[in-house]
């Protein structure tokens, strides 16, 4: 998602207040059943995915375009009605470039299916399908896995022209032969919070304190994958659920490749001593805040990805790493700059945000995985950073 504005969030409507209260009650009951405390991963799962109430399941707009020239929170909310914009909404050239990598992977692996996880508004699916059709790639079907029922409706409307080719499923088959794509999927998977206080590691969880949620830390044997130098207090995340997802994909993938795009770092940067406040962040109405306990159900909650953990989980499942690089290098390797040169100025300006360092170009990374021996994937031809994982 693009860098959010630092603005005061708009006040809650009566309907929003009702949703927050209903979700609070649900989570409060879960806390009570658990004995008064739940881990942050359990809280995050409820806040994002509780049926009918969680952020991705309650019908809010979520994804959209950043309005131009809007300088107030009210203006942003009224103009867009959304919380953040992802790369496919920012520019159709994103999907066009990624399609070249997908096409190469389909051909090299002898597969004829694309599976997309967390398809958002369907913008990326449409861009990939259009680009693959234009280049004559034979694709038997395009399969979408998405936990959000309301986003699925938006996807079906957007992809109506490919209704004969696109399918939606709720689970993975025993065996998968496909090229898998996931843009901003791993960052939305629940994480556990670890807090080092006075040299002792705790797991940070959530409790109910009278009229609101609060934090409570409990001593734990859990640790970050790297020792964090220093004696200072330190907050961070571990990504057991995201890594389990990658491991499951690897176990089921009999042929094909996986391309995951998200914001994050290799673990040597993720668990740097100076990154002592963690990476959890919330997004609402195109601006960010660090408090996931407030306005629960109305805000996206994310954490940066530990790409070393992603790679290790993939290798544990028998996959090989094709490459790892920043989004800028990946998209330029896939022909984005040449595509930009053929566009008008507004489209070039929008697409530039995908690759410039202070926007999405450096913060976002791409990792490629495959079954069997690695091959020379187009997106990692220059600027590969696998050695940093």
Short mmCIF file of C-alpha atoms in Angstrom, two decimals:
data_model
loop_
_atom_site.label_atom_id
_atom_site.label_comp_id
_atom_site.label_asym_id
_atom_site.label_seq_id
_atom_site.Cartn_x
_atom_site.Cartn_y
_atom_site.Cartn_z
CA UNK A 1 0.00 0.00 0.00
CA UNK A 2 1.16 3.53 -0.59
CA UNK A 3 2.50 5.71 2.21
CA UNK A 4 -0.49 7.06 4.16
CA UNK A 5 -1.13 10.66 5.10
CA UNK A 6 -0.60 11.61 8.74
CA UNK A 7 -4.04 12.97 9.55
CA UNK A 8 -6.64 12.70 12.26
CA UNK A 9 -9.07 9.88 11.52
CA UNK A 10 -12.71 10.87 10.89
CA UNK A 11 -15.24 10.39 13.73
CA UNK A 12 -17.24 7.16 13.86
CA UNK A 13 -20.77 7.03 12.51
CA UNK A 14 -23.54 5.36 14.48
CA UNK A 15 -23.26 2.27 12.27
CA UNK A 16 -19.50 2.11 12.79
CA UNK A 17 -19.91 2.46 16.53
CA UNK A 18 -22.38 -0.42 16.48
CA UNK A 19 -19.96 -2.61 14.53
CA UNK A 20 -17.10 -1.81 16.91
CA UNK A 21 -19.25 -2.62 19.94
CA UNK A 22 -20.42 -5.93 18.45
CA UNK A 23 -16.87 -7.01 17.64
CA UNK A 24 -15.64 -5.88 21.04
CA UNK A 25 -18.29 -8.07 22.65
CA UNK A 26 -17.25 -11.07 20.55
CA UNK A 27 -13.57 -10.65 21.41
CA UNK A 28 -14.41 -9.94 25.06
CA UNK A 29 -16.23 -13.28 25.22
CA UNK A 30 -13.25 -15.05 23.70
CA UNK A 31 -10.95 -13.43 26.26
CA UNK A 32 -13.24 -14.56 29.07
CA UNK A 33 -13.34 -18.15 27.80
CA UNK A 34 -9.53 -18.12 27.57
CA UNK A 35 -9.20 -17.07 31.20
CA UNK A 36 -8.85 -13.32 30.77
CA UNK A 37 -6.01 -13.11 28.23
CA UNK A 38 -5.46 -13.94 24.55
CA UNK A 39 -2.32 -13.59 22.45
CA UNK A 40 -2.18 -10.73 19.98
CA UNK A 41 -2.34 -13.21 17.09
CA UNK A 42 -5.77 -14.36 18.29
CA UNK A 43 -6.90 -10.75 18.70
CA UNK A 44 -5.63 -9.81 15.23
CA UNK A 45 -7.41 -12.79 13.68
CA UNK A 46 -10.71 -11.69 15.21
CA UNK A 47 -10.20 -8.01 14.35
CA UNK A 48 -9.57 -8.84 10.69
CA UNK A 49 -11.55 -12.00 9.99
CA UNK A 50 -14.42 -12.46 12.48
CA UNK A 51 -17.44 -13.41 10.31
CA UNK A 52 -19.53 -10.36 9.47
CA UNK A 53 -17.60 -8.11 11.84
CA UNK A 54 -13.86 -8.32 11.18
CA UNK A 55 -12.23 -5.71 8.97
CA UNK A 56 -12.08 -7.94 5.90
CA UNK A 57 -15.55 -9.40 6.45
CA UNK A 58 -17.81 -6.46 7.30
CA UNK A 59 -18.48 -4.88 3.91
CA UNK A 60 -16.40 -1.70 4.23
CA UNK A 61 -14.73 -0.34 1.09
CA UNK A 62 -11.13 -0.98 2.28
CA UNK A 63 -9.19 -0.65 -0.98
CA UNK A 64 -9.32 2.26 -3.40
CA UNK A 65 -7.52 5.14 -5.02
CA UNK A 66 -5.88 7.97 -3.07
CA UNK A 67 -7.83 11.13 -3.98
CA UNK A 68 -5.72 13.85 -5.53
CA UNK A 69 -5.60 17.24 -3.85
CA UNK A 70 -7.34 16.15 -0.65
CA UNK A 71 -5.70 17.49 2.47
CA UNK A 72 -8.15 16.63 5.26
CA UNK A 73 -9.26 13.36 6.75
CA UNK A 74 -12.86 14.24 5.95
CA UNK A 75 -11.97 14.92 2.34
CA UNK A 76 -10.13 11.64 2.03
CA UNK A 77 -12.96 9.64 3.52
CA UNK A 78 -15.65 11.34 1.45
CA UNK A 79 -13.74 11.16 -1.83
CA UNK A 80 -12.48 7.61 -1.61
CA UNK A 81 -14.41 5.80 1.10
CA UNK A 82 -11.39 3.51 1.37
CA UNK A 83 -8.45 2.98 3.68
CA UNK A 84 -5.43 2.33 1.47
CA UNK A 85 -4.37 1.81 -2.12
CA UNK A 86 -2.33 -1.17 -3.32
CA UNK A 87 -0.06 -1.37 -6.35
CA UNK A 88 -2.67 -2.73 -8.83
CA UNK A 89 -5.06 0.14 -8.00
CA UNK A 90 -2.21 2.61 -8.34
CA UNK A 91 -1.30 1.60 -11.89
CA UNK A 92 -2.36 -1.10 -14.38
CA UNK A 93 1.28 -1.32 -15.42
CA UNK A 94 1.97 -3.22 -12.21
CA UNK A 95 -0.01 -6.24 -13.38
CA UNK A 96 1.26 -5.91 -16.93
CA UNK A 97 4.86 -6.20 -15.74
CA UNK A 98 4.12 -9.01 -13.29
CA UNK A 99 2.33 -10.89 -16.08
CA UNK A 100 5.63 -11.26 -17.94
CA UNK A 101 7.08 -13.11 -14.96
CA UNK A 102 3.94 -15.21 -14.62
CA UNK A 103 4.03 -16.08 -18.31
CA UNK A 104 7.67 -17.18 -18.10
CA UNK A 105 6.90 -19.29 -15.02
CA UNK A 106 3.89 -20.95 -16.66
CA UNK A 107 5.98 -21.91 -19.66
CA UNK A 108 9.02 -23.07 -17.70
CA UNK A 109 7.04 -25.19 -15.25
CA UNK A 110 4.61 -26.59 -17.78
CA UNK A 111 1.56 -25.41 -15.87
CA UNK A 112 -1.61 -23.70 -17.10
CA UNK A 113 -3.24 -22.31 -13.94
CA UNK A 114 -2.72 -19.15 -11.92
CA UNK A 115 -3.79 -19.05 -8.26
CA UNK A 116 -4.07 -15.69 -6.53
CA UNK A 117 -4.40 -15.32 -2.77
CA UNK A 118 -6.05 -12.21 -1.33
CA UNK A 119 -7.20 -10.74 -4.65
CA UNK A 120 -8.52 -7.48 -3.19
CA UNK A 121 -10.76 -5.65 -5.65
CA UNK A 122 -9.79 -7.99 -8.49
CA UNK A 123 -7.64 -5.32 -10.12
CA UNK A 124 -4.50 -7.49 -10.26
CA UNK A 125 -6.42 -10.49 -11.58
CA UNK A 126 -7.89 -8.39 -14.38
CA UNK A 127 -4.49 -6.94 -15.28
CA UNK A 128 -2.87 -10.38 -15.35
CA UNK A 129 -5.67 -11.95 -17.37
CA UNK A 130 -5.67 -9.11 -19.90
CA UNK A 131 -1.89 -9.17 -20.29
CA UNK A 132 -1.67 -12.95 -20.57
CA UNK A 133 -4.42 -12.98 -23.21
CA UNK A 134 -2.73 -10.23 -25.20
CA UNK A 135 0.53 -12.18 -25.31
CA UNK A 136 -1.18 -15.42 -26.34
CA UNK A 137 -0.50 -17.36 -23.13
CA UNK A 138 -2.74 -20.41 -22.84
CA UNK A 139 -4.34 -20.31 -19.40
CA UNK A 140 -6.83 -23.01 -18.43
CA UNK A 141 -8.14 -21.27 -15.33
CA UNK A 142 -7.49 -18.47 -12.85
CA UNK A 143 -8.32 -19.41 -9.27
CA UNK A 144 -8.86 -16.93 -6.43
CA UNK A 145 -8.68 -17.71 -2.71
CA UNK A 146 -10.02 -14.87 -0.55
CA UNK A 147 -11.45 -14.90 2.98
CA UNK A 148 -13.47 -11.73 2.41
CA UNK A 149 -16.98 -12.37 1.15
CA UNK A 150 -17.65 -8.74 0.23
CA UNK A 151 -14.38 -8.47 -1.68
CA UNK A 152 -15.31 -11.65 -3.53
CA UNK A 153 -18.45 -9.89 -4.78
CA UNK A 154 -16.36 -6.96 -6.03
CA UNK A 155 -13.98 -9.37 -7.72
CA UNK A 156 -16.82 -11.19 -9.48
CA UNK A 157 -18.22 -7.90 -10.80
CA UNK A 158 -14.82 -6.75 -12.02
CA UNK A 159 -13.94 -10.06 -13.64
CA UNK A 160 -17.31 -10.70 -15.30
CA UNK A 161 -15.63 -10.74 -18.70
CA UNK A 162 -13.58 -13.75 -17.62
CA UNK A 163 -16.41 -15.61 -15.87
CA UNK A 164 -15.68 -18.70 -17.97
CA UNK A 165 -12.11 -18.81 -16.72
CA UNK A 166 -12.09 -17.50 -13.13
CA UNK A 167 -13.04 -19.65 -10.15
CA UNK A 168 -13.25 -18.98 -6.41
CA UNK A 169 -12.36 -21.66 -3.88
CA UNK A 170 -12.22 -21.82 -0.10
CA UNK A 171 -9.51 -24.43 0.30
CA UNK A 172 -6.47 -25.88 -1.41
CA UNK A 173 -6.50 -29.17 -3.31
CA UNK A 174 -4.25 -32.02 -2.20
CA UNK A 175 -2.01 -31.35 -5.19
CA UNK A 176 -1.43 -28.00 -6.86
CA UNK A 177 0.13 -27.41 -10.27
CA UNK A 178 0.12 -23.69 -10.88
CA UNK A 179 1.85 -20.34 -10.66
CA UNK A 180 0.82 -18.75 -7.36
CA UNK A 181 0.67 -14.99 -6.83
CA UNK A 182 0.15 -13.08 -3.58
CA UNK A 183 0.33 -9.29 -3.38
CA UNK A 184 0.15 -7.94 0.19
CA UNK A 185 -1.07 -11.24 1.62
CA UNK A 186 1.55 -12.13 4.23
CA UNK A 187 1.38 -8.75 5.99
CA UNK A 188 -2.28 -9.37 6.90
CA UNK A 189 -1.64 -12.73 8.58
CA UNK A 190 -1.81 -12.65 12.40
CA UNK A 191 1.48 -12.29 14.23
CA UNK A 192 2.56 -12.92 17.80
CA UNK A 193 4.08 -10.01 19.70
CA UNK A 194 7.20 -10.48 21.82
CA UNK A 195 8.31 -7.87 24.35
CA UNK A 196 11.69 -7.91 26.09
CA UNK A 197 11.47 -6.05 29.40
CA UNK A 198 14.42 -5.79 31.78
CA UNK A 199 16.09 -8.62 29.86
CA UNK A 200 13.12 -11.01 30.16
CA UNK A 201 11.03 -12.04 27.14
CA UNK A 202 7.25 -11.86 27.33
CA UNK A 203 4.42 -12.57 24.91
CA UNK A 204 2.20 -9.51 24.60
CA UNK A 205 -1.50 -10.28 24.75
CA UNK A 206 -4.84 -8.50 25.03
CA UNK A 207 -7.15 -8.19 28.04
CA UNK A 208 -10.43 -6.38 28.70
CA UNK A 209 -9.99 -3.46 31.10
CA UNK A 210 -13.36 -2.12 32.16
CA UNK A 211 -14.54 -0.45 28.96
CA UNK A 212 -11.70 -1.05 26.51
CA UNK A 213 -8.97 -3.46 25.46
CA UNK A 214 -5.55 -3.25 27.04
CA UNK A 215 -2.14 -4.90 26.85
CA UNK A 216 -0.78 -7.51 29.22
CA UNK A 217 2.61 -9.22 28.90
CA UNK A 218 3.29 -12.76 30.11
CA UNK A 219 6.67 -14.46 30.46
CA UNK A 220 7.28 -16.82 27.54
CA UNK A 221 9.76 -19.29 26.10
CA UNK A 222 9.11 -17.87 22.62
CA UNK A 223 11.99 -16.01 20.99
CA UNK A 224 12.76 -14.08 17.86
CA UNK A 225 14.72 -16.17 15.31
CA UNK A 226 17.79 -13.99 15.96
CA UNK A 227 19.28 -12.81 19.23
CA UNK A 228 18.65 -9.08 19.57
CA UNK A 229 21.76 -7.30 20.81
CA UNK A 230 21.54 -4.93 23.76
CA UNK A 231 19.73 -4.81 27.07
CA UNK A 232 17.10 -2.23 26.12
CA UNK A 233 13.37 -2.99 26.07
CA UNK A 234 12.41 -4.35 22.67
CA UNK A 235 9.08 -5.09 20.94
CA UNK A 236 8.89 -7.27 17.84
CA UNK A 237 6.82 -9.88 16.01
CA UNK A 238 7.15 -13.52 15.01
CA UNK A 239 5.27 -14.86 11.98
CA UNK A 240 4.30 -18.44 12.74
CA UNK A 241 1.01 -18.29 10.81
CA UNK A 242 2.46 -16.67 7.68
CA UNK A 243 5.31 -19.16 7.63
CA UNK A 244 2.87 -22.05 8.10
CA UNK A 245 0.92 -20.76 5.09
CA UNK A 246 4.06 -20.81 2.93
CA UNK A 247 4.96 -24.25 4.24
CA UNK A 248 1.51 -25.56 3.32
CA UNK A 249 1.78 -24.12 -0.19
CA UNK A 250 5.15 -25.81 -0.59
CA UNK A 251 3.82 -29.17 0.54
CA UNK A 252 0.95 -29.05 -1.97
CA UNK A 253 2.80 -27.55 -4.95
CA UNK A 254 3.74 -30.45 -7.25
CA UNK A 255 4.76 -28.18 -10.15
CA UNK A 256 4.91 -24.44 -10.63
CA UNK A 257 6.21 -21.36 -8.86
CA UNK A 258 5.20 -18.83 -6.20
CA UNK A 259 5.67 -15.03 -6.27
CA UNK A 260 4.93 -13.10 -3.08
CA UNK A 261 5.10 -9.29 -3.00
CA UNK A 262 4.93 -7.40 0.28
CA UNK A 263 6.67 -4.91 2.53
CA UNK A 264 9.32 -6.31 4.82
CA UNK A 265 12.96 -7.14 5.45
CA UNK A 266 15.39 -10.04 5.77
CA UNK A 267 15.65 -11.08 9.41
CA UNK A 268 19.02 -9.36 10.00
CA UNK A 269 17.22 -6.06 9.32
CA UNK A 270 13.89 -7.07 10.84
CA UNK A 271 15.42 -7.86 14.23
CA UNK A 272 17.93 -5.02 14.23
CA UNK A 273 18.50 -3.61 17.74
CA UNK A 274 17.27 -0.20 16.64
CA UNK A 275 13.89 -1.57 15.45
CA UNK A 276 12.70 -1.69 19.05
CA UNK A 277 9.06 -0.64 18.52
CA UNK A 278 8.06 -3.47 16.16
CA UNK A 279 6.28 -3.01 12.83
CA UNK A 280 2.57 -3.44 13.60
CA UNK A 281 0.59 -0.63 11.99
CA UNK A 282 -3.08 0.17 11.31
CA UNK A 283 -4.60 1.85 8.25
CA UNK A 284 -7.90 3.71 7.98
CA UNK A 285 -9.03 6.45 5.56
CA UNK A 286 -5.57 6.66 3.95
CA UNK A 287 -3.64 7.35 7.11
CA UNK A 288 -1.86 5.25 9.69
CA UNK A 289 -1.79 4.80 13.43
CA UNK A 290 -0.01 2.33 15.73
CA UNK A 291 -2.97 1.33 17.97
CA UNK A 292 -4.68 -1.92 16.92
CA UNK A 293 -6.84 -1.96 20.06
CA UNK A 294 -8.80 1.14 19.02
CA UNK A 295 -11.76 1.17 16.56
CA UNK A 296 -11.46 -2.59 16.21
CA UNK A 297 -12.99 -3.87 12.97
CA UNK A 298 -12.67 -0.53 11.19
CA UNK A 299 -8.92 -0.58 10.57
CA UNK A 300 -6.55 -2.81 8.69
CA UNK A 301 -3.86 -4.27 10.95
CA UNK A 302 -0.57 -5.27 9.37
CA UNK A 303 2.99 -6.25 10.19
CA UNK A 304 6.04 -6.24 7.96
CA UNK A 305 7.19 -9.60 6.60
CA UNK A 306 10.32 -11.44 7.71
CA UNK A 307 11.40 -12.69 4.28
CA UNK A 308 14.13 -14.90 5.73
CA UNK A 309 11.45 -16.78 7.66
CA UNK A 310 9.41 -17.02 4.46
CA UNK A 311 12.37 -18.52 2.58
CA UNK A 312 13.20 -20.98 5.35
CA UNK A 313 9.58 -22.15 5.59
CA UNK A 314 9.55 -22.68 1.82
CA UNK A 315 12.78 -24.66 1.91
CA UNK A 316 11.46 -26.77 4.80
CA UNK A 317 8.61 -27.75 2.47
CA UNK A 318 10.99 -28.68 -0.36
CA UNK A 319 10.84 -25.48 -2.43
CA UNK A 320 13.82 -23.62 -3.85
CA UNK A 321 14.31 -19.85 -3.84
CA UNK A 322 14.27 -18.34 -7.34
CA UNK A 323 15.23 -14.89 -6.13
CA UNK A 324 14.60 -12.07 -3.70
CA UNK A 325 14.78 -8.38 -4.52
CA UNK A 326 13.07 -5.05 -4.06
CA UNK A 327 9.91 -4.27 -6.00
CA UNK A 328 11.70 -1.62 -8.07
CA UNK A 329 14.28 -4.05 -9.43
CA UNK A 330 11.67 -6.76 -9.97
CA UNK A 331 9.28 -4.57 -11.97
CA UNK A 332 12.04 -2.96 -14.00
CA UNK A 333 13.41 -6.41 -14.84
CA UNK A 334 9.88 -7.26 -16.03
CA UNK A 335 9.73 -4.29 -18.41
CA UNK A 336 7.93 -1.61 -16.40
CA UNK A 337 10.13 1.26 -17.59
CA UNK A 338 9.55 0.37 -21.25
CA UNK A 339 5.80 0.23 -20.56
CA UNK A 340 5.93 3.67 -18.92
CA UNK A 341 7.60 5.21 -21.96
CA UNK A 342 4.56 4.33 -24.07
CA UNK A 343 2.12 6.04 -21.66
CA UNK A 344 0.93 9.59 -21.12
CA UNK A 345 2.33 11.73 -18.31
CA UNK A 346 -0.33 11.03 -15.64
CA UNK A 347 0.08 7.28 -16.05
CA UNK A 348 3.88 7.57 -15.94
CA UNK A 349 3.67 9.60 -12.73
CA UNK A 350 1.40 7.02 -11.10
CA UNK A 351 3.56 4.09 -12.21
CA UNK A 352 6.70 5.83 -10.96
CA UNK A 353 5.42 5.41 -7.39
CA UNK A 354 5.82 1.67 -7.85
CA UNK A 355 9.58 1.96 -8.21
CA UNK A 356 10.88 5.13 -6.56
CA UNK A 357 12.70 4.48 -3.30
CA UNK A 358 10.67 6.78 -1.04
CA UNK A 359 7.35 5.31 -2.22
CA UNK A 360 6.99 1.55 -2.87
CA UNK A 361 10.16 0.71 -4.74
CA UNK A 362 12.44 -0.17 -1.84
CA UNK A 363 10.06 -0.89 1.04
CA UNK A 364 8.28 -3.62 -0.94
CA UNK A 365 10.15 -6.83 -1.72
CA UNK A 366 9.47 -9.82 -3.96
CA UNK A 367 10.42 -13.42 -3.31
CA UNK A 368 10.14 -16.17 -5.91
CA UNK A 369 9.92 -19.88 -5.05
CA UNK A 370 9.74 -23.00 -7.21
CA UNK A 371 9.54 -26.78 -7.22
CA UNK A 372 12.70 -28.54 -8.31
CA UNK A 373 15.90 -26.95 -9.54
CA UNK A 374 15.97 -23.13 -9.61
CA UNK A 375 15.85 -21.42 -13.00
CA UNK A 376 16.64 -17.92 -14.23
CA UNK A 377 13.48 -16.01 -13.39
CA UNK A 378 13.01 -12.77 -15.31
CA UNK A 379 12.18 -10.63 -12.27
CA UNK A 380 15.48 -11.35 -10.53
CA UNK A 381 17.81 -10.93 -13.53
CA UNK A 382 19.41 -7.83 -11.98
CA UNK A 383 19.57 -6.78 -8.35
CA UNK A 384 18.94 -10.18 -6.78
CA UNK A 385 19.43 -10.08 -2.99
CA UNK A 386 18.99 -13.74 -2.13
CA UNK A 387 22.37 -13.64 -0.41
CA UNK A 388 20.91 -11.22 2.17
CA UNK A 389 18.20 -13.60 3.35
#
